Amino acid sequence: MRFEPGQLIMHRNVRRGRLGWVRPARVVVDDERGLLVWVDRGSPVVNEVADDGRGMRAMPFTEWITRSYRIKHGRWLGPPVLKFLPAGAAHSVWWFRDDAGNFLNWYVNLEEPGVRWADGDLAGVDVVDQDLDVVVRPDRSWVWKDEEEFAERLAFPEHYWVRDEAAVRAEGRRVIKIAEAGDFPFDGTWCDFRPDPAWSPPAELPPGWDRPPAAG
C-alpha cells in the first residue's frame, strides 16, 4: 500500500491495543525508501490521558498502570515536524525546527515498524512507540533520551508494550552509526524542507480516526 503526495493520513501510536496518540499528517513522499510526512502546527490531535487528565509522563508508571484512561483532544502547538518512516525499519526520524522554521536537530524515535491501513476514504499508519529515543545534533553528535522512563517501564512486562529491550537498543545503536557517518537521512536531506503552501491542518480529525488499531 502506497500513499499519495498531499494525502492526509492518520499517524497513530498504539499501546497494548489502545491508542496513545493520533496526529493527522500530510504525505510528502512515499517510495521504496519509506514514508515522509508533515505534521503542521495547529493540527488537531488526541492523546491518551489518565482519568484525572494527566498524561503518562506526568506520573510514575506504577501509578499509570492502576488508572483508567480517556482520550483528550487538543492541538499540535509546537513547530511543524517532518517525520520519515524508513521502509521496514524499527524507527522513524523526525526533523525538529525552531519557531522560525529553521532546522534544529534530528530525533530518532525507536518504534515497531509501521502498519499501514485503509478504511474507506481514510488511511493511516500505526506504530508502537518504544519510548527510548536518540537525539542527533547537526554536527552528528548524539545522546540517548528517556532512558530512565524506558528502564522504569521495563520492570513491568505484564503492562509494558516493549517486548525486547535488547532489540530496541540494538536498533538505536544501528541508527547511531548511520548518523555518525552522515549517511541518509542524516546527510542534510530535507533539512530545508518547506511544505506545499496549499496545505493546511484540518479543522478537526476526520470520522474514523479512532478505528481499531492495526498494531499493538
PDB file of N, CA and C in Angstrom, residues 7 87 90 95 98 100 119 128 140 145 154-156 161 174 201 208:
ATOM      1  N   GLN A   7      -1.747  13.588   0.469  1.00  0.00           N
ATOM      2  CA  GLN A   7      -2.833  12.875   1.141  1.00  0.00           C
ATOM      3  C   GLN A   7      -2.753  13.091   2.648  1.00  0.00           C
ATOM      4  N   ALA A  87      11.320   2.291   5.210  1.00  0.00           N
ATOM      5  CA  ALA A  87      10.599   1.058   4.894  1.00  0.00           C
ATOM      6  C   ALA A  87      11.136  -0.108   5.715  1.00  0.00           C
ATOM      7  N   ALA A  90      12.679  -0.348  12.317  1.00  0.00           N
ATOM      8  CA  ALA A  90      12.090  -0.216  13.651  1.00  0.00           C
ATOM      9  C   ALA A  90      12.428   1.135  14.267  1.00  0.00           C
ATOM     10  N   TRP A  95      12.525  15.605  11.986  1.00  0.00           N
ATOM     11  CA  TRP A  95      13.290  16.839  11.845  1.00  0.00           C
ATOM     12  C   TRP A  95      12.632  17.890  12.732  1.00  0.00           C
ATOM     13  N   ASP A  98      12.901  25.227  14.899  1.00  0.00           N
ATOM     14  CA  ASP A  98      12.588  26.283  15.853  1.00  0.00           C
ATOM     15  C   ASP A  98      11.339  27.017  15.374  1.00  0.00           C
ATOM     16  N   ALA A 100      10.975  29.735  13.990  1.00  0.00           N
ATOM     17  CA  ALA A 100      11.138  30.404  12.699  1.00  0.00           C
ATOM     18  C   ALA A 100      11.190  29.411  11.538  1.00  0.00           C
ATOM     19  N   ASP A 119      -9.320   2.483   5.322  1.00  0.00           N
ATOM     20  CA  ASP A 119     -10.698   2.209   5.727  1.00  0.00           C
ATOM     21  C   ASP A 119     -11.596   3.217   5.021  1.00  0.00           C
ATOM     22  N   VAL A 128       4.079   1.294  17.231  1.00  0.00           N
ATOM     23  CA  VAL A 128       4.187   1.094  18.673  1.00  0.00           C
ATOM     24  C   VAL A 128       5.460   1.804  19.119  1.00  0.00           C
ATOM     25  N   ARG A 140      26.196  15.805  14.150  1.00  0.00           N
ATOM     26  CA  ARG A 140      26.105  14.332  14.208  1.00  0.00           C
ATOM     27  C   ARG A 140      26.545  13.753  15.547  1.00  0.00           C
ATOM     28  N   LYS A 145      17.887   9.435  24.840  1.00  0.00           N
ATOM     29  CA  LYS A 145      16.840  10.202  25.515  1.00  0.00           C
ATOM     30  C   LYS A 145      15.824   9.237  26.129  1.00  0.00           C
ATOM     31  N   LEU A 154      10.177  -1.117  31.762  1.00  0.00           N
ATOM     32  CA  LEU A 154      10.593  -2.495  31.504  1.00  0.00           C
ATOM     33  C   LEU A 154      10.423  -3.384  32.735  1.00  0.00           C
ATOM     34  N   ALA A 155      10.379  -2.778  33.906  1.00  0.00           N
ATOM     35  CA  ALA A 155      10.218  -3.552  35.139  1.00  0.00           C
ATOM     36  C   ALA A 155       8.811  -4.124  35.292  1.00  0.00           C
ATOM     37  N   PHE A 156       7.893  -3.754  34.384  1.00  0.00           N
ATOM     38  CA  PHE A 156       6.507  -4.217  34.464  1.00  0.00           C
ATOM     39  C   PHE A 156       6.087  -4.840  33.127  1.00  0.00           C
ATOM     40  N   TRP A 161       4.491  -2.347  26.677  1.00  0.00           N
ATOM     41  CA  TRP A 161       4.316  -2.740  25.281  1.00  0.00           C
ATOM     42  C   TRP A 161       5.628  -3.063  24.586  1.00  0.00           C
ATOM     43  N   ARG A 174      22.355   0.883  15.799  1.00  0.00           N
ATOM     44  CA  ARG A 174      22.486   0.791  14.345  1.00  0.00           C
ATOM     45  C   ARG A 174      22.260   2.158  13.686  1.00  0.00           C
ATOM     46  N   PRO A 201      -3.696  22.527   8.138  1.00  0.00           N
ATOM     47  CA  PRO A 201      -4.189  21.483   9.029  1.00  0.00           C
ATOM     48  C   PRO A 201      -5.708  21.399   8.988  1.00  0.00           C
ATOM     49  N   GLY A 208     -13.566   8.242  11.899  1.00  0.00           N
ATOM     50  CA  GLY A 208     -12.823   7.018  11.719  1.00  0.00           C
ATOM     51  C   GLY A 208     -11.408   7.075  12.250  1.00  0.00           C
TER      52      GLY A 208
END
